[in-house]
């Protein structure tokens, strides 16, 4: 894989309408170019918007009026979010920032002293 995407999910199922599913995804993190051992590690993961979460509302029988009231009350907007796409964009952004920082602070040339030279 090009990027590993990981997050913490809380899932809820409707008590009266079993087709209603609500999920809260938080602590979205990514790791570019992971190897197999990286799949279950936290080390090296980069966080994306740590104070935000993604709310997903899924339903088959129609959007419940009581849920519409809650959505309206909190000013939530329907939008599409790809956790993978967001991670790729963050990866590109962090890579370009790293490249820019490296160019702004070029490496100093290494000087050999007489003891390390062969």
Short mmCIF file of N, CA, C and O in Angstrom, two decimals:
data_model
loop_
_atom_site.label_atom_id
_atom_site.label_comp_id
_atom_site.label_asym_id
_atom_site.label_seq_id
_atom_site.Cartn_x
_atom_site.Cartn_y
_atom_site.Cartn_z
N UNK A 1 0.82 -1.21 0.00
CA UNK A 1 0.00 0.00 0.00
C UNK A 1 0.86 1.26 0.00
O UNK A 1 1.97 1.25 0.52
N UNK A 2 0.35 2.32 -0.57
CA UNK A 2 1.05 3.60 -0.62
C UNK A 2 0.97 4.31 0.72
O UNK A 2 1.93 4.93 1.16
N UNK A 3 -0.16 4.20 1.37
CA UNK A 3 -0.32 4.86 2.67
C UNK A 3 -1.20 3.99 3.56
O UNK A 3 -2.19 3.41 3.11
N UNK A 4 -0.80 3.87 4.81
CA UNK A 4 -1.60 3.17 5.81
C UNK A 4 -2.49 4.21 6.48
O UNK A 4 -2.00 5.26 6.92
N UNK A 5 -3.78 3.95 6.55
CA UNK A 5 -4.73 4.85 7.20
C UNK A 5 -5.30 4.12 8.41
O UNK A 5 -5.74 2.98 8.30
N UNK A 6 -5.28 4.78 9.54
CA UNK A 6 -5.82 4.17 10.75
C UNK A 6 -6.59 5.23 11.54
O UNK A 6 -6.30 6.42 11.44
N UNK A 7 -7.57 4.79 12.28
CA UNK A 7 -8.40 5.69 13.08
C UNK A 7 -9.13 4.87 14.13
O UNK A 7 -9.13 3.64 14.09
N UNK A 8 -9.74 5.57 15.07
CA UNK A 8 -10.54 4.92 16.10
C UNK A 8 -12.00 5.16 15.78
O UNK A 8 -12.39 6.28 15.47
N UNK A 9 -12.79 4.10 15.82
CA UNK A 9 -14.21 4.20 15.44
C UNK A 9 -15.10 3.76 16.59
O UNK A 9 -14.87 2.76 17.24
N UNK A 10 -16.16 4.57 16.81
CA UNK A 10 -17.25 4.19 17.69
C UNK A 10 -18.46 3.99 16.79
O UNK A 10 -18.80 4.88 16.01
N UNK A 11 -19.10 2.84 16.88
CA UNK A 11 -20.23 2.53 16.01
C UNK A 11 -21.50 2.34 16.83
O UNK A 11 -21.46 1.75 17.93
N UNK A 12 -22.60 2.82 16.30
CA UNK A 12 -23.89 2.71 16.96
C UNK A 12 -24.92 2.18 15.96
O UNK A 12 -24.90 2.55 14.79
N UNK A 13 -25.81 1.34 16.45
CA UNK A 13 -26.86 0.75 15.62
C UNK A 13 -28.20 1.17 16.19
O UNK A 13 -28.38 1.16 17.42
N UNK A 14 -29.13 1.56 15.30
CA UNK A 14 -30.44 2.01 15.75
C UNK A 14 -31.17 0.96 16.57
O UNK A 14 -31.17 -0.22 16.23
N UNK A 15 -31.78 1.39 17.67
CA UNK A 15 -32.51 0.46 18.52
C UNK A 15 -33.82 0.03 17.88
O UNK A 15 -34.20 -1.13 17.95
N UNK A 16 -34.52 0.96 17.23
CA UNK A 16 -35.82 0.66 16.64
C UNK A 16 -35.73 0.47 15.13
O UNK A 16 -36.52 -0.24 14.54
N UNK A 17 -34.77 1.12 14.51
CA UNK A 17 -34.52 0.96 13.07
C UNK A 17 -33.13 0.37 12.92
O UNK A 17 -32.13 1.07 12.99
N UNK A 18 -33.07 -0.94 12.71
CA UNK A 18 -31.78 -1.63 12.65
C UNK A 18 -30.98 -1.28 11.40
O UNK A 18 -29.83 -1.66 11.28
N UNK A 19 -31.57 -0.54 10.46
CA UNK A 19 -30.82 -0.12 9.27
C UNK A 19 -30.09 1.20 9.51
O UNK A 19 -29.28 1.62 8.69
N UNK A 20 -30.37 1.87 10.61
CA UNK A 20 -29.69 3.13 10.96
C UNK A 20 -28.37 2.80 11.63
O UNK A 20 -28.32 2.07 12.62
N UNK A 21 -27.30 3.32 11.06
CA UNK A 21 -25.96 3.12 11.62
C UNK A 21 -25.27 4.47 11.70
O UNK A 21 -25.23 5.22 10.73
N UNK A 22 -24.70 4.76 12.84
CA UNK A 22 -23.96 6.01 13.05
C UNK A 22 -22.55 5.64 13.51
O UNK A 22 -22.39 4.83 14.43
N UNK A 23 -21.56 6.22 12.87
CA UNK A 23 -20.18 5.98 13.28
C UNK A 23 -19.48 7.31 13.51
O UNK A 23 -19.73 8.29 12.81
N UNK A 24 -18.60 7.32 14.49
CA UNK A 24 -17.74 8.46 14.79
C UNK A 24 -16.30 7.98 14.63
O UNK A 24 -15.86 7.08 15.36
N UNK A 25 -15.60 8.53 13.66
CA UNK A 25 -14.21 8.18 13.43
C UNK A 25 -13.35 9.34 13.92
O UNK A 25 -13.57 10.49 13.53
N UNK A 26 -12.38 9.03 14.77
CA UNK A 26 -11.52 10.10 15.30
C UNK A 26 -10.08 9.62 15.31
O UNK A 26 -9.79 8.46 15.09
N UNK A 27 -9.20 10.56 15.60
CA UNK A 27 -7.76 10.30 15.67
C UNK A 27 -7.26 9.66 14.37
O UNK A 27 -6.61 8.63 14.37
N UNK A 28 -7.61 10.31 13.26
CA UNK A 28 -7.19 9.86 11.93
C UNK A 28 -5.68 10.04 11.80
O UNK A 28 -5.14 11.11 12.07
N UNK A 29 -4.99 8.93 11.42
CA UNK A 29 -3.54 8.94 11.31
C UNK A 29 -3.13 8.22 10.05
O UNK A 29 -3.87 7.39 9.54
N UNK A 30 -1.93 8.53 9.56
CA UNK A 30 -1.44 7.87 8.35
C UNK A 30 0.05 7.61 8.45
O UNK A 30 0.76 8.25 9.22
N UNK A 31 0.51 6.67 7.64
CA UNK A 31 1.92 6.35 7.52
C UNK A 31 2.21 6.07 6.05
O UNK A 31 1.64 5.14 5.49
N UNK A 32 3.06 6.88 5.42
CA UNK A 32 3.37 6.63 4.01
C UNK A 32 4.26 5.39 3.83
O UNK A 32 5.13 5.13 4.65
N UNK A 33 4.01 4.67 2.79
CA UNK A 33 4.80 3.50 2.37
C UNK A 33 5.10 2.53 3.52
O UNK A 33 6.25 2.26 3.83
N UNK A 34 4.07 1.98 4.15
CA UNK A 34 4.31 1.07 5.27
C UNK A 34 4.81 -0.29 4.79
O UNK A 34 4.53 -0.71 3.67
N UNK A 35 5.55 -0.94 5.66
CA UNK A 35 5.94 -2.33 5.42
C UNK A 35 4.99 -3.21 6.23
O UNK A 35 4.23 -2.71 7.06
N UNK A 36 5.06 -4.52 6.05
CA UNK A 36 4.15 -5.42 6.77
C UNK A 36 4.23 -5.24 8.28
O UNK A 36 3.19 -5.19 8.94
N UNK A 37 5.41 -5.15 8.87
CA UNK A 37 5.45 -4.98 10.33
C UNK A 37 4.82 -3.67 10.82
O UNK A 37 4.43 -3.56 11.97
N UNK A 38 4.73 -2.66 9.93
CA UNK A 38 4.16 -1.36 10.32
C UNK A 38 2.64 -1.40 10.51
O UNK A 38 2.07 -0.49 11.09
N UNK A 39 1.99 -2.43 10.00
CA UNK A 39 0.53 -2.46 9.99
C UNK A 39 -0.11 -2.41 11.38
O UNK A 39 -1.24 -1.98 11.52
N UNK A 40 0.61 -2.84 12.41
CA UNK A 40 0.04 -2.85 13.75
C UNK A 40 0.82 -1.99 14.74
O UNK A 40 0.70 -2.16 15.94
N UNK A 41 1.59 -1.06 14.23
CA UNK A 41 2.38 -0.17 15.09
C UNK A 41 1.77 1.22 15.12
O UNK A 41 1.17 1.67 14.16
N UNK A 42 1.98 1.90 16.22
CA UNK A 42 1.58 3.31 16.34
C UNK A 42 2.75 4.23 16.02
O UNK A 42 2.55 5.37 15.65
N UNK A 43 3.98 3.72 16.19
CA UNK A 43 5.17 4.55 15.99
C UNK A 43 5.23 5.05 14.55
O UNK A 43 5.06 4.29 13.61
N UNK A 44 5.47 6.33 14.40
CA UNK A 44 5.66 6.91 13.08
C UNK A 44 4.39 7.39 12.40
O UNK A 44 4.45 8.03 11.35
N UNK A 45 3.23 7.11 12.99
CA UNK A 45 1.97 7.57 12.39
C UNK A 45 1.86 9.08 12.55
O UNK A 45 2.20 9.64 13.59
N UNK A 46 1.38 9.74 11.50
CA UNK A 46 1.20 11.20 11.53
C UNK A 46 -0.28 11.50 11.67
O UNK A 46 -1.10 10.95 10.94
N UNK A 47 -0.61 12.38 12.59
CA UNK A 47 -2.00 12.71 12.89
C UNK A 47 -2.54 13.76 11.94
O UNK A 47 -1.84 14.67 11.53
N UNK A 48 -3.82 13.61 11.60
CA UNK A 48 -4.53 14.60 10.77
C UNK A 48 -5.68 15.15 11.60
O UNK A 48 -6.54 14.40 12.04
N UNK A 49 -5.72 16.46 11.79
CA UNK A 49 -6.80 17.15 12.51
C UNK A 49 -7.21 16.40 13.78
O UNK A 49 -8.33 15.91 13.90
N UNK A 50 -6.31 16.33 14.77
CA UNK A 50 -6.56 15.51 15.96
C UNK A 50 -7.77 15.94 16.78
O UNK A 50 -8.33 15.13 17.51
N UNK A 51 -8.22 17.18 16.68
CA UNK A 51 -9.36 17.62 17.49
C UNK A 51 -10.69 17.49 16.76
O UNK A 51 -11.72 17.93 17.26
N UNK A 52 -10.70 16.86 15.58
CA UNK A 52 -11.92 16.68 14.81
C UNK A 52 -12.28 15.21 14.70
O UNK A 52 -11.46 14.34 14.95
N UNK A 53 -13.51 14.95 14.31
CA UNK A 53 -13.93 13.58 14.03
C UNK A 53 -14.82 13.58 12.80
O UNK A 53 -15.32 14.62 12.38
N UNK A 54 -15.00 12.41 12.23
CA UNK A 54 -15.86 12.24 11.06
C UNK A 54 -17.11 11.50 11.52
O UNK A 54 -17.03 10.42 12.11
N UNK A 55 -18.26 12.11 11.28
CA UNK A 55 -19.55 11.53 11.63
C UNK A 55 -20.15 10.94 10.36
O UNK A 55 -20.28 11.64 9.35
N UNK A 56 -20.47 9.67 10.40
CA UNK A 56 -21.13 9.02 9.27
C UNK A 56 -22.50 8.54 9.72
O UNK A 56 -22.63 7.88 10.75
N UNK A 57 -23.51 8.90 8.95
CA UNK A 57 -24.88 8.46 9.22
C UNK A 57 -25.32 7.65 8.02
O UNK A 57 -25.36 8.15 6.90
N UNK A 58 -25.64 6.38 8.27
CA UNK A 58 -26.04 5.47 7.18
C UNK A 58 -27.43 4.94 7.49
O UNK A 58 -27.72 4.58 8.63
N UNK A 59 -28.26 4.89 6.47
CA UNK A 59 -29.63 4.42 6.69
C UNK A 59 -30.18 3.84 5.39
O UNK A 59 -29.72 4.17 4.30
N UNK A 60 -31.17 2.96 5.52
CA UNK A 60 -31.84 2.36 4.37
C UNK A 60 -33.29 2.81 4.27
O UNK A 60 -33.84 2.92 3.18
N UNK A 61 -33.92 3.07 5.40
CA UNK A 61 -35.36 3.33 5.45
C UNK A 61 -35.72 4.81 5.40
O UNK A 61 -36.85 5.17 5.60
N UNK A 62 -34.79 5.69 5.16
CA UNK A 62 -35.07 7.12 5.16
C UNK A 62 -34.45 7.79 6.37
O UNK A 62 -34.20 7.15 7.39
N UNK A 63 -34.22 9.07 6.24
CA UNK A 63 -33.59 9.84 7.30
C UNK A 63 -34.63 10.18 8.35
O UNK A 63 -35.60 10.88 8.08
N UNK A 64 -34.45 9.69 9.56
CA UNK A 64 -35.41 9.86 10.64
C UNK A 64 -35.58 11.35 10.99
O UNK A 64 -34.58 12.07 11.09
N UNK A 65 -36.80 11.80 11.18
CA UNK A 65 -37.04 13.21 11.52
C UNK A 65 -36.31 13.66 12.79
O UNK A 65 -35.80 14.77 12.86
N UNK A 66 -36.25 12.80 13.81
CA UNK A 66 -35.56 13.18 15.04
C UNK A 66 -34.07 13.39 14.80
O UNK A 66 -33.46 14.27 15.41
N UNK A 67 -33.50 12.61 13.86
CA UNK A 67 -32.09 12.76 13.53
C UNK A 67 -31.86 14.03 12.71
O UNK A 67 -30.87 14.73 12.89
N UNK A 68 -32.80 14.33 11.83
CA UNK A 68 -32.72 15.56 11.03
C UNK A 68 -32.74 16.78 11.94
O UNK A 68 -32.00 17.75 11.72
N UNK A 69 -33.51 16.74 13.01
CA UNK A 69 -33.57 17.83 13.98
C UNK A 69 -32.20 18.05 14.62
O UNK A 69 -31.74 19.18 14.76
N UNK A 70 -31.56 16.97 15.00
CA UNK A 70 -30.23 17.06 15.63
C UNK A 70 -29.21 17.62 14.64
O UNK A 70 -28.42 18.51 14.99
N UNK A 71 -29.23 17.13 13.41
CA UNK A 71 -28.31 17.61 12.37
C UNK A 71 -28.50 19.10 12.14
O UNK A 71 -27.53 19.87 12.08
N UNK A 72 -29.75 19.54 12.04
CA UNK A 72 -30.04 20.97 11.82
C UNK A 72 -29.63 21.81 13.02
O UNK A 72 -29.06 22.90 12.85
N UNK A 73 -29.89 21.32 14.21
CA UNK A 73 -29.57 22.08 15.43
C UNK A 73 -28.07 22.36 15.52
O UNK A 73 -27.66 23.42 15.99
N UNK A 74 -27.27 21.44 15.08
CA UNK A 74 -25.81 21.59 15.18
C UNK A 74 -25.18 22.12 13.89
O UNK A 74 -23.95 22.24 13.82
N UNK A 75 -26.00 22.45 12.90
CA UNK A 75 -25.48 23.06 11.67
C UNK A 75 -24.56 22.13 10.88
O UNK A 75 -23.64 22.59 10.21
N UNK A 76 -24.82 20.83 10.95
CA UNK A 76 -23.98 19.87 10.22
C UNK A 76 -24.32 19.90 8.74
O UNK A 76 -25.48 20.04 8.36
N UNK A 77 -23.30 19.78 7.92
CA UNK A 77 -23.48 19.80 6.47
C UNK A 77 -23.15 18.44 5.90
O UNK A 77 -22.18 17.80 6.33
N UNK A 78 -23.93 18.02 4.92
CA UNK A 78 -23.65 16.75 4.26
C UNK A 78 -22.49 16.97 3.28
O UNK A 78 -22.53 17.85 2.43
N UNK A 79 -21.47 16.16 3.44
CA UNK A 79 -20.31 16.25 2.57
C UNK A 79 -19.66 14.87 2.47
O UNK A 79 -19.93 14.00 3.29
N UNK A 80 -18.85 14.71 1.49
CA UNK A 80 -18.16 13.45 1.29
C UNK A 80 -16.71 13.60 1.75
O UNK A 80 -16.06 14.59 1.43
N UNK A 81 -16.23 12.63 2.52
CA UNK A 81 -14.86 12.66 3.01
C UNK A 81 -14.24 11.29 2.76
O UNK A 81 -14.82 10.27 3.12
N UNK A 82 -13.09 11.29 2.13
CA UNK A 82 -12.34 10.05 1.94
C UNK A 82 -11.16 10.07 2.90
O UNK A 82 -10.28 10.93 2.80
N UNK A 83 -11.14 9.14 3.83
CA UNK A 83 -10.03 9.07 4.78
C UNK A 83 -8.72 8.77 4.05
O UNK A 83 -7.68 9.33 4.37
N UNK A 84 -8.79 7.92 3.03
CA UNK A 84 -7.60 7.60 2.23
C UNK A 84 -7.14 8.84 1.46
O UNK A 84 -5.97 9.20 1.49
N UNK A 85 -8.07 9.52 0.77
CA UNK A 85 -7.72 10.72 0.01
C UNK A 85 -7.16 11.82 0.90
O UNK A 85 -6.20 12.51 0.54
N UNK A 86 -7.76 12.00 2.08
CA UNK A 86 -7.27 12.99 3.03
C UNK A 86 -5.86 12.65 3.49
O UNK A 86 -5.00 13.52 3.61
N UNK A 87 -5.60 11.36 3.69
CA UNK A 87 -4.27 10.92 4.11
C UNK A 87 -3.24 11.13 3.01
O UNK A 87 -2.11 11.57 3.28
N UNK A 88 -3.61 10.82 1.77
CA UNK A 88 -2.70 11.04 0.64
C UNK A 88 -2.38 12.54 0.52
O UNK A 88 -1.22 12.92 0.34
N UNK A 89 -3.40 13.40 0.63
CA UNK A 89 -3.18 14.85 0.54
C UNK A 89 -2.26 15.33 1.66
O UNK A 89 -1.36 16.15 1.42
N UNK A 90 -2.46 14.84 2.87
CA UNK A 90 -1.60 15.22 4.00
C UNK A 90 -0.18 14.72 3.78
O UNK A 90 0.79 15.41 4.11
N UNK A 91 -0.05 13.54 3.21
CA UNK A 91 1.27 12.97 2.91
C UNK A 91 2.01 13.85 1.91
O UNK A 91 3.19 14.17 2.08
N UNK A 92 1.31 14.25 0.85
CA UNK A 92 1.92 15.12 -0.16
C UNK A 92 2.31 16.46 0.44
O UNK A 92 3.39 16.97 0.20
N UNK A 93 1.41 17.01 1.27
CA UNK A 93 1.69 18.29 1.90
C UNK A 93 2.90 18.20 2.82
O UNK A 93 3.78 19.05 2.79
N UNK A 94 2.97 17.16 3.64
CA UNK A 94 4.10 17.04 4.57
C UNK A 94 5.39 16.78 3.81
O UNK A 94 6.44 17.26 4.19
N UNK A 95 5.30 16.04 2.71
CA UNK A 95 6.50 15.79 1.90
C UNK A 95 6.99 17.09 1.26
O UNK A 95 8.18 17.37 1.28
N UNK A 96 6.08 17.90 0.72
CA UNK A 96 6.50 19.14 0.09
C UNK A 96 7.04 20.13 1.12
O UNK A 96 7.99 20.85 0.86
N UNK A 97 6.46 20.12 2.33
CA UNK A 97 6.99 20.99 3.39
C UNK A 97 8.38 20.53 3.80
O UNK A 97 9.26 21.34 4.02
N UNK A 98 8.58 19.22 3.87
CA UNK A 98 9.89 18.67 4.21
C UNK A 98 10.91 19.07 3.15
O UNK A 98 12.02 19.50 3.47
N UNK A 99 10.53 18.94 1.88
CA UNK A 99 11.44 19.31 0.79
C UNK A 99 11.77 20.81 0.84
O UNK A 99 12.90 21.21 0.65
N UNK A 100 10.76 21.64 1.09
CA UNK A 100 10.97 23.09 1.15
C UNK A 100 11.91 23.43 2.30
O UNK A 100 12.83 24.22 2.16
N UNK A 101 11.69 22.82 3.47
CA UNK A 101 12.56 23.08 4.62
C UNK A 101 13.98 22.64 4.34
O UNK A 101 14.94 23.30 4.75
N UNK A 102 14.13 21.53 3.66
CA UNK A 102 15.47 21.03 3.34
C UNK A 102 16.19 21.99 2.40
O UNK A 102 17.37 22.24 2.54
N UNK A 103 15.46 22.58 1.46
CA UNK A 103 16.07 23.51 0.51
C UNK A 103 16.41 24.84 1.18
O UNK A 103 17.38 25.48 0.82
N UNK A 104 15.60 25.25 2.16
CA UNK A 104 15.86 26.50 2.87
C UNK A 104 17.08 26.37 3.77
O UNK A 104 17.75 27.34 4.05
N UNK A 105 17.34 25.18 4.27
CA UNK A 105 18.49 24.94 5.13
C UNK A 105 19.35 23.85 4.50
O UNK A 105 19.28 22.69 4.88
N UNK A 106 20.14 24.22 3.51
CA UNK A 106 20.94 23.19 2.85
C UNK A 106 21.93 22.56 3.81
O UNK A 106 22.38 23.19 4.76
N UNK A 107 22.25 21.31 3.53
CA UNK A 107 23.21 20.59 4.37
C UNK A 107 24.59 21.20 4.21
O UNK A 107 24.98 21.61 3.12
N UNK A 108 25.32 21.22 5.31
CA UNK A 108 26.71 21.68 5.25
C UNK A 108 27.56 20.55 4.69
O UNK A 108 27.32 19.38 5.01
N UNK A 109 28.55 20.86 3.90
CA UNK A 109 29.41 19.80 3.37
C UNK A 109 30.19 19.13 4.48
O UNK A 109 30.60 19.77 5.44
N UNK A 110 30.36 17.84 4.35
CA UNK A 110 31.11 17.07 5.33
C UNK A 110 32.59 17.23 5.06
O UNK A 110 33.03 17.16 3.93
N UNK A 111 33.35 17.51 6.11
CA UNK A 111 34.80 17.66 5.96
C UNK A 111 35.49 16.48 6.59
O UNK A 111 35.22 16.13 7.74
N UNK A 112 36.36 15.84 5.85
CA UNK A 112 37.14 14.72 6.37
C UNK A 112 38.32 15.27 7.16
O UNK A 112 38.94 16.24 6.76
N UNK A 113 38.62 14.64 8.27
CA UNK A 113 39.86 15.00 8.93
C UNK A 113 40.89 13.93 8.55
O UNK A 113 40.57 12.90 7.97
N UNK A 114 42.09 14.15 8.87
CA UNK A 114 43.17 13.27 8.42
C UNK A 114 43.05 11.87 9.01
O UNK A 114 43.51 10.90 8.41
N UNK A 115 42.39 11.71 10.18
CA UNK A 115 42.30 10.39 10.80
C UNK A 115 41.24 9.49 10.14
O UNK A 115 41.38 8.29 10.12
N UNK A 116 40.18 10.08 9.62
CA UNK A 116 39.14 9.26 9.03
C UNK A 116 39.34 8.99 7.55
O UNK A 116 38.67 8.17 6.96
N UNK A 117 40.25 9.67 6.94
CA UNK A 117 40.51 9.50 5.51
C UNK A 117 41.39 8.29 5.26
O UNK A 117 42.34 8.05 5.96
N UNK A 118 41.05 7.47 4.27
CA UNK A 118 41.87 6.30 3.92
C UNK A 118 42.63 6.55 2.66
O UNK A 118 42.27 7.14 1.76
#
